[in-house]
PDB file of C-alpha atoms in Angstrom:
ATOM      1  CA  MET A  30     -57.891-112.072  32.056  1.00 60.00           C
ATOM      2  CA  SER A  31     -54.131-111.648  32.440  1.00 86.00           C
ATOM      3  CA  ILE A  32     -51.930-108.710  33.360  1.00 92.00           C
ATOM      4  CA  VAL A  33     -50.683-108.760  29.768  1.00 92.00           C
ATOM      5  CA  GLN A  34     -54.235-108.233  28.522  1.00 92.00           C
ATOM      6  CA  ILE A  35     -54.849-105.411  30.996  1.00 93.00           C
ATOM      7  CA  THR A  36     -51.602-103.748  29.938  1.00 95.00           C
ATOM      8  CA  GLU A  37     -52.457-103.961  26.255  1.00 94.00           C
ATOM      9  CA  THR A  38     -55.934-102.530  26.804  1.00 94.00           C
ATOM     10  CA  LEU A  39     -54.634 -99.774  29.068  1.00 94.00           C
ATOM     11  CA  LEU A  40     -51.879 -98.740  26.663  1.00 94.00           C
ATOM     12  CA  SER A  41     -54.346 -98.646  23.792  1.00 93.00           C
ATOM     13  CA  ARG A  42     -56.406 -96.110  25.755  1.00 92.00           C
ATOM     14  CA  TYR A  43     -53.255 -94.275  26.810  1.00 92.00           C
ATOM     15  CA  GLN A  44     -52.046 -93.862  23.233  1.00 89.00           C
ATOM     16  CA  LYS A  45     -55.406 -92.381  22.234  1.00 87.00           C
ATOM     17  CA  GLU A  46     -55.736 -90.004  25.181  1.00 81.00           C
ATOM     18  CA  PHE A  47     -52.202 -89.128  26.261  1.00 76.00           C
ATOM     19  CA  SER A  48     -51.527 -85.405  26.590  1.00 71.00           C
ATOM     20  CA  GLU A  49     -48.244 -83.709  27.484  1.00 70.00           C
ATOM     21  CA  ASN A  50     -50.262 -81.269  29.603  1.00 68.00           C
ATOM     22  CA  ARG A  51     -51.584 -83.820  32.085  1.00 76.00           C
ATOM     23  CA  ARG A  52     -50.766 -87.228  33.537  1.00 86.00           C
ATOM     24  CA  PHE A  53     -52.622 -90.423  32.661  1.00 92.00           C
ATOM     25  CA  ILE A  54     -54.315 -91.830  35.764  1.00 94.00           C
ATOM     26  CA  VAL A  55     -55.310 -95.486  36.195  1.00 97.00           C
ATOM     27  CA  GLY A  56     -57.605 -96.618  39.015  1.00 98.00           C
ATOM     28  CA  ILE A  57     -57.383-100.101  40.533  1.00 98.00           C
ATOM     29  CA  ASP A  58     -60.600-100.588  42.488  1.00 98.00           C
ATOM     30  CA  GLY A  59     -61.989-103.588  44.342  1.00 98.00           C
ATOM     31  CA  LEU A  60     -63.321-104.680  47.699  1.00 98.00           C
ATOM     32  CA  GLY A  61     -61.174-105.732  50.634  1.00 96.00           C
ATOM     33  CA  GLY A  62     -59.056-108.792  49.904  1.00 95.00           C
ATOM     34  CA  ALA A  63     -59.683-108.757  46.153  1.00 97.00           C
ATOM     35  CA  GLY A  64     -55.978-108.455  45.307  1.00 95.00           C
ATOM     36  CA  LYS A  65     -55.678-104.786  44.300  1.00 97.00           C
ATOM     37  CA  THR A  66     -52.152-104.321  45.617  1.00 96.00           C
ATOM     38  CA  THR A  67     -50.887-107.401  43.784  1.00 96.00           C
ATOM     39  CA  VAL A  68     -52.497-106.256  40.529  1.00 97.00           C
ATOM     40  CA  ALA A  69     -50.979-102.793  40.941  1.00 97.00           C
ATOM     41  CA  LYS A  70     -47.469-104.206  41.396  1.00 97.00           C
ATOM     42  CA  GLU A  71     -47.797-106.607  38.481  1.00 96.00           C
ATOM     43  CA  LEU A  72     -49.211-103.881  36.259  1.00 97.00           C
ATOM     44  CA  ARG A  73     -46.405-101.485  37.152  1.00 97.00           C
ATOM     45  CA  HIS A  74     -43.873-104.176  36.237  1.00 97.00           C
ATOM     46  CA  ALA A  75     -45.611-104.852  32.919  1.00 96.00           C
ATOM     47  CA  LEU A  76     -45.707-101.151  32.076  1.00 96.00           C
ATOM     48  CA  GLU A  77     -42.034-100.756  32.883  1.00 95.00           C
ATOM     49  CA  LEU A  78     -41.237-103.682  30.586  1.00 95.00           C
ATOM     50  CA  SER A  79     -43.104-101.713  27.903  1.00 93.00           C
ATOM     51  CA  ASN A  80     -40.820 -98.720  28.558  1.00 93.00           C
ATOM     52  CA  HIS A  81     -43.390 -96.674  30.457  1.00 93.00           C
ATOM     53  CA  ASP A  82     -42.725 -95.087  33.831  1.00 92.00           C
ATOM     54  CA  ALA A  83     -45.371 -96.087  36.377  1.00 95.00           C
ATOM     55  CA  PHE A  84     -45.952 -94.919  39.943  1.00 95.00           C
ATOM     56  CA  ILE A  85     -48.295 -96.517  42.502  1.00 97.00           C
ATOM     57  CA  VAL A  86     -50.366 -94.541  44.987  1.00 97.00           C
ATOM     58  CA  HIS A  87     -51.877 -96.657  47.789  1.00 98.00           C
ATOM     59  CA  LEU A  88     -54.965 -94.925  49.187  1.00 98.00           C
ATOM     60  CA  ASP A  89     -54.510 -96.683  52.533  1.00 97.00           C
ATOM     61  CA  ASP A  90     -51.299 -94.685  53.023  1.00 98.00           C
ATOM     62  CA  HIS A  91     -53.416 -91.544  53.263  1.00 98.00           C
ATOM     63  CA  ILE A  92     -56.095 -92.293  55.860  1.00 98.00           C
ATOM     64  CA  VAL A  93     -56.796 -89.923  58.773  1.00 98.00           C
ATOM     65  CA  GLU A  94     -56.002 -90.253  62.474  1.00 98.00           C
ATOM     66  CA  THR A  95     -58.013 -92.691  64.605  1.00 98.00           C
ATOM     67  CA  HIS A  96     -60.080 -90.091  66.445  1.00 98.00           C
ATOM     68  CA  LYS A  97     -61.437 -88.799  63.134  1.00 98.00           C
ATOM     69  CA  ARG A  98     -62.722 -92.212  62.027  1.00 98.00           C
ATOM     70  CA  TYR A  99     -63.675 -93.995  65.276  1.00 97.00           C
ATOM     71  CA  GLY A 100     -66.064 -93.017  68.047  1.00 97.00           C
ATOM     72  CA  THR A 101     -67.643 -90.235  66.042  1.00 98.00           C
ATOM     73  CA  GLY A 102     -71.225 -91.121  66.950  1.00 98.00           C
ATOM     74  CA  ASN A 103     -71.895 -92.535  63.490  1.00 98.00           C
ATOM     75  CA  ASP A 104     -72.379 -96.178  62.571  1.00 98.00           C
ATOM     76  CA  GLU A 105     -69.071 -97.959  62.054  1.00 98.00           C
ATOM     77  CA  TRP A 106     -69.754 -98.645  58.379  1.00 98.00           C
ATOM     78  CA  PHE A 107     -70.386 -94.901  57.877  1.00 98.00           C
ATOM     79  CA  GLU A 108     -67.112 -94.042  59.579  1.00 98.00           C
ATOM     80  CA  TYR A 109     -65.248 -96.398  57.278  1.00 98.00           C
ATOM     81  CA  TYR A 110     -66.872 -95.250  54.054  1.00 98.00           C
ATOM     82  CA  PHE A 111     -67.115 -91.520  54.683  1.00 98.00           C
ATOM     83  CA  LEU A 112     -64.482 -90.710  57.338  1.00 98.00           C
ATOM     84  CA  GLN A 113     -61.556 -93.110  56.801  1.00 98.00           C
ATOM     85  CA  TRP A 114     -60.064 -90.652  54.309  1.00 98.00           C
ATOM     86  CA  ASP A 115     -60.354 -86.875  54.014  1.00 98.00           C
ATOM     87  CA  ILE A 116     -62.269 -87.178  50.760  1.00 98.00           C
ATOM     88  CA  GLY A 117     -62.168 -83.504  49.848  1.00 98.00           C
ATOM     89  CA  LEU A 118     -58.490 -83.088  50.683  1.00 97.00           C
ATOM     90  CA  LEU A 119     -57.505 -86.053  48.531  1.00 97.00           C
ATOM     91  CA  GLU A 120     -59.617 -84.720  45.675  1.00 96.00           C
ATOM     92  CA  THR A 121     -57.795 -81.389  45.847  1.00 94.00           C
ATOM     93  CA  GLU A 122     -54.269 -82.493  46.723  1.00 94.00           C
ATOM     94  CA  LEU A 123     -54.070 -85.857  44.965  1.00 95.00           C
ATOM     95  CA  PHE A 124     -56.531 -86.313  42.132  1.00 94.00           C
ATOM     96  CA  LYS A 125     -56.614 -82.744  40.812  1.00 91.00           C
ATOM     97  CA  LYS A 126     -52.888 -82.170  41.158  1.00 90.00           C
ATOM     98  CA  LEU A 127     -51.950 -85.483  39.551  1.00 88.00           C
ATOM     99  CA  GLN A 128     -53.481 -84.204  36.356  1.00 80.00           C
ATOM    100  CA  ILE A 129     -51.131 -81.227  36.337  1.00 77.00           C
ATOM    101  CA  ASN A 130     -47.782 -81.864  34.742  1.00 66.00           C
ATOM    102  CA  GLN A 131     -45.550 -80.843  37.661  1.00 65.00           C
ATOM    103  CA  GLY A 132     -42.646 -82.525  39.373  1.00 69.00           C
ATOM    104  CA  SER A 133     -44.123 -83.310  42.766  1.00 79.00           C
ATOM    105  CA  ILE A 134     -47.232 -83.278  44.908  1.00 91.00           C
ATOM    106  CA  THR A 135     -47.508 -83.115  48.693  1.00 94.00           C
ATOM    107  CA  LEU A 136     -49.727 -85.627  50.491  1.00 95.00           C
ATOM    108  CA  PRO A 137     -50.616 -86.602  54.062  1.00 96.00           C
ATOM    109  CA  PHE A 138     -49.134 -89.948  55.104  1.00 98.00           C
ATOM    110  CA  TYR A 139     -50.574 -91.875  58.038  1.00 98.00           C
ATOM    111  CA  HIS A 140     -48.143 -93.464  60.528  1.00 97.00           C
ATOM    112  CA  SER A 141     -49.883 -96.249  62.433  1.00 95.00           C
ATOM    113  CA  SER A 142     -47.196 -96.568  65.111  1.00 96.00           C
ATOM    114  CA  THR A 143     -47.840 -93.008  66.318  1.00 98.00           C
ATOM    115  CA  ASP A 144     -51.380 -92.513  64.982  1.00 98.00           C
ATOM    116  CA  THR A 145     -50.262 -89.302  63.314  1.00 98.00           C
ATOM    117  CA  VAL A 146     -50.383 -87.808  59.844  1.00 98.00           C
ATOM    118  CA  LYS A 147     -47.401 -86.029  58.312  1.00 97.00           C
ATOM    119  CA  THR A 148     -47.225 -84.423  54.902  1.00 97.00           C
ATOM    120  CA  LYS A 149     -44.368 -85.059  52.524  1.00 95.00           C
ATOM    121  CA  PRO A 150     -43.725 -84.494  48.825  1.00 94.00           C
ATOM    122  CA  ILE A 151     -43.783 -87.228  46.206  1.00 91.00           C
ATOM    123  CA  GLN A 152     -41.521 -86.807  43.203  1.00 88.00           C
ATOM    124  CA  LEU A 153     -43.170 -87.858  39.954  1.00 87.00           C
ATOM    125  CA  ALA A 154     -41.800 -88.113  36.440  1.00 83.00           C
ATOM    126  CA  SER A 155     -43.872 -85.917  34.151  1.00 78.00           C
ATOM    127  CA  SER A 156     -44.454 -88.848  31.798  1.00 81.00           C
ATOM    128  CA  ALA A 157     -45.361 -91.390  34.499  1.00 88.00           C
ATOM    129  CA  ILE A 158     -48.574 -93.392  34.340  1.00 93.00           C
ATOM    130  CA  ILE A 159     -50.134 -93.088  37.797  1.00 95.00           C
ATOM    131  CA  LEU A 160     -51.671 -96.236  39.302  1.00 98.00           C
ATOM    132  CA  ILE A 161     -54.001 -95.483  42.218  1.00 98.00           C
ATOM    133  CA  GLU A 162     -55.166 -98.543  44.128  1.00 98.00           C
ATOM    134  CA  GLY A 163     -57.728 -98.648  46.884  1.00 98.00           C
ATOM    135  CA  VAL A 164     -61.248 -99.496  47.914  1.00 98.00           C
ATOM    136  CA  PHE A 165     -64.151 -97.116  47.096  1.00 98.00           C
ATOM    137  CA  LEU A 166     -62.101 -95.548  44.315  1.00 98.00           C
ATOM    138  CA  GLN A 167     -65.173 -94.978  42.144  1.00 98.00           C
ATOM    139  CA  ARG A 168     -66.925 -92.687  44.627  1.00 98.00           C
ATOM    140  CA  LYS A 169     -68.271 -89.647  42.789  1.00 96.00           C
ATOM    141  CA  GLU A 170     -65.708 -87.231  44.223  1.00 97.00           C
ATOM    142  CA  TRP A 171     -62.761 -89.142  42.727  1.00 97.00           C
ATOM    143  CA  LYS A 172     -63.901 -91.121  39.712  1.00 96.00           C
ATOM    144  CA  ARG A 173     -64.039 -88.154  37.348  1.00 94.00           C
ATOM    145  CA  TYR A 174     -60.268 -87.759  37.497  1.00 94.00           C
ATOM    146  CA  ILE A 175     -59.438 -91.320  36.479  1.00 96.00           C
ATOM    147  CA  ASP A 176     -58.766 -92.084  32.821  1.00 94.00           C
ATOM    148  CA  PHE A 177     -58.913 -95.870  32.975  1.00 96.00           C
ATOM    149  CA  MET A 178     -60.674 -97.769  35.760  1.00 97.00           C
ATOM    150  CA  ILE A 179     -59.870-101.399  36.558  1.00 97.00           C
ATOM    151  CA  TYR A 180     -62.102-103.331  38.948  1.00 97.00           C
ATOM    152  CA  VAL A 181     -60.579-106.392  40.590  1.00 97.00           C
ATOM    153  CA  ASP A 182     -63.462-108.802  41.056  1.00 97.00           C
ATOM    154  CA  CYS A 183     -63.160-111.690  43.483  1.00 95.00           C
ATOM    155  CA  SER A 184     -65.629-113.966  45.237  1.00 94.00           C
ATOM    156  CA  GLN A 185     -66.852-112.914  48.669  1.00 94.00           C
ATOM    157  CA  GLU A 186     -65.758-116.241  50.120  1.00 95.00           C
ATOM    158  CA  LEU A 187     -62.158-115.870  48.974  1.00 95.00           C
ATOM    159  CA  ARG A 188     -61.973-112.217  49.981  1.00 94.00           C
ATOM    160  CA  ALA A 189     -63.285-113.039  53.446  1.00 94.00           C
ATOM    161  CA  GLU A 190     -60.770-115.842  53.854  1.00 94.00           C
ATOM    162  CA  ARG A 191     -57.921-113.537  52.877  1.00 95.00           C
ATOM    163  CA  VAL A 192     -58.785-110.594  55.110  1.00 94.00           C
ATOM    164  CA  LEU A 193     -59.612-112.726  58.144  1.00 95.00           C
ATOM    165  CA  ASP A 194     -56.292-114.549  57.803  1.00 93.00           C
ATOM    166  CA  ARG A 195     -54.406-111.329  57.070  1.00 91.00           C
ATOM    167  CA  ASP A 196     -55.618-108.763  59.590  1.00 88.00           C
ATOM    168  CA  SER A 197     -54.223-110.255  62.792  1.00 89.00           C
ATOM    169  CA  TYR A 198     -53.819-106.755  64.278  1.00 89.00           C
ATOM    170  CA  LEU A 199     -57.602-106.766  64.845  1.00 90.00           C
ATOM    171  CA  GLY A 200     -57.360-109.611  67.364  1.00 92.00           C
ATOM    172  CA  ASP A 201     -58.267-113.290  67.222  1.00 93.00           C
ATOM    173  CA  HIS A 202     -60.375-114.760  64.422  1.00 93.00           C
ATOM    174  CA  GLN A 203     -63.698-113.977  66.117  1.00 94.00           C
ATOM    175  CA  ALA A 204     -62.663-110.384  66.793  1.00 93.00           C
ATOM    176  CA  ARG A 205     -61.680-109.970  63.145  1.00 94.00           C
ATOM    177  CA  LEU A 206     -64.981-111.433  61.965  1.00 95.00           C
ATOM    178  CA  ASP A 207     -66.969-109.176  64.286  1.00 95.00           C
ATOM    179  CA  LYS A 208     -65.091-106.108  63.068  1.00 96.00           C
ATOM    180  CA  TYR A 209     -65.624-106.934  59.421  1.00 95.00           C
ATOM    181  CA  GLU A 210     -69.303-107.607  59.942  1.00 97.00           C
ATOM    182  CA  ARG A 211     -69.841-104.313  61.836  1.00 96.00           C
ATOM    183  CA  ARG A 212     -67.635-102.023  59.808  1.00 97.00           C
ATOM    184  CA  TYR A 213     -66.007-103.108  56.584  1.00 97.00           C
ATOM    185  CA  TRP A 214     -68.498-105.389  54.877  1.00 98.00           C
ATOM    186  CA  LEU A 215     -71.482-103.107  55.514  1.00 98.00           C
ATOM    187  CA  ALA A 216     -69.558-100.212  53.975  1.00 98.00           C
ATOM    188  CA  GLU A 217     -68.692-102.370  50.974  1.00 98.00           C
ATOM    189  CA  ASP A 218     -72.358-103.341  50.581  1.00 98.00           C
ATOM    190  CA  TYR A 219     -73.258 -99.651  50.570  1.00 98.00           C
ATOM    191  CA  TYR A 220     -70.623 -98.946  47.914  1.00 98.00           C
ATOM    192  CA  VAL A 221     -71.817-101.768  45.678  1.00 98.00           C
ATOM    193  CA  ASP A 222     -75.446-100.666  45.966  1.00 98.00           C
ATOM    194  CA  GLU A 223     -74.788 -96.953  45.469  1.00 97.00           C
ATOM    195  CA  VAL A 224     -72.013 -96.950  42.885  1.00 97.00           C
ATOM    196  CA  ASP A 225     -72.152-100.299  41.038  1.00 98.00           C
ATOM    197  CA  PRO A 226     -68.350-100.399  40.727  1.00 98.00           C
ATOM    198  CA  LEU A 227     -68.353-103.642  38.753  1.00 96.00           C
ATOM    199  CA  GLY A 228     -70.705-102.213  36.132  1.00 97.00           C
ATOM    200  CA  SER A 229     -68.974 -98.823  35.997  1.00 96.00           C
ATOM    201  CA  ALA A 230     -65.377 -99.916  35.449  1.00 97.00           C
ATOM    202  CA  ASP A 231     -63.584 -99.869  32.101  1.00 95.00           C
ATOM    203  CA  TYR A 232     -61.987-103.256  32.671  1.00 95.00           C
ATOM    204  CA  ILE A 233     -62.867-106.192  34.932  1.00 95.00           C
ATOM    205  CA  TYR A 234     -59.997-108.290  36.245  1.00 94.00           C
ATOM    206  CA  ARG A 235     -61.108-111.588  37.750  1.00 90.00           C
ATOM    207  CA  GLY A 236     -59.045-112.214  40.856  1.00 73.00           C
ATOM    208  CA  ASN A 237     -58.352-115.689  42.165  1.00 69.00           C
TER     209      ASN A 237
END
């Protein structure tokens, strides 16, 4: 499936469900290394070519400080799935408020260089289509607010190759592999088993 096909399908839903009283929210879900960020950028470009304002929200911009997600006494996969983000805060301050037709929302932004979180406002056009991209996007606390859910599907082998080549900040190749096996992949397995994101999405995009 191409970005053109996604755009056509999305806009068909948008035209049926658009309301001046709330924004139209698109989710771009997928496991680590599937290509969510690339799809989000390409989709924004396609929407803009169709004369629609589009704004991307990257969930990874809004994680919590290290001490809240590491060394908590829980298994590492649990920390990643349940503690990486303040789930309730993002429901209240992001997902709920995006639906309201107002000029801006205020969100916490994580700064890795200082391991701190600072809030700042985001200015949004009232007519903008909001593209939210991130892993675990179909968790029950957030999914209800999303009007059109895209799942970027990609083979485990290719995803693993991408993330292990990409995440050099985790250390050498063995350190990266160990971290993914302890933390990230177990959390993704939990998500797949509990939520069935592939079966629950409105549109499946096959990554490559």
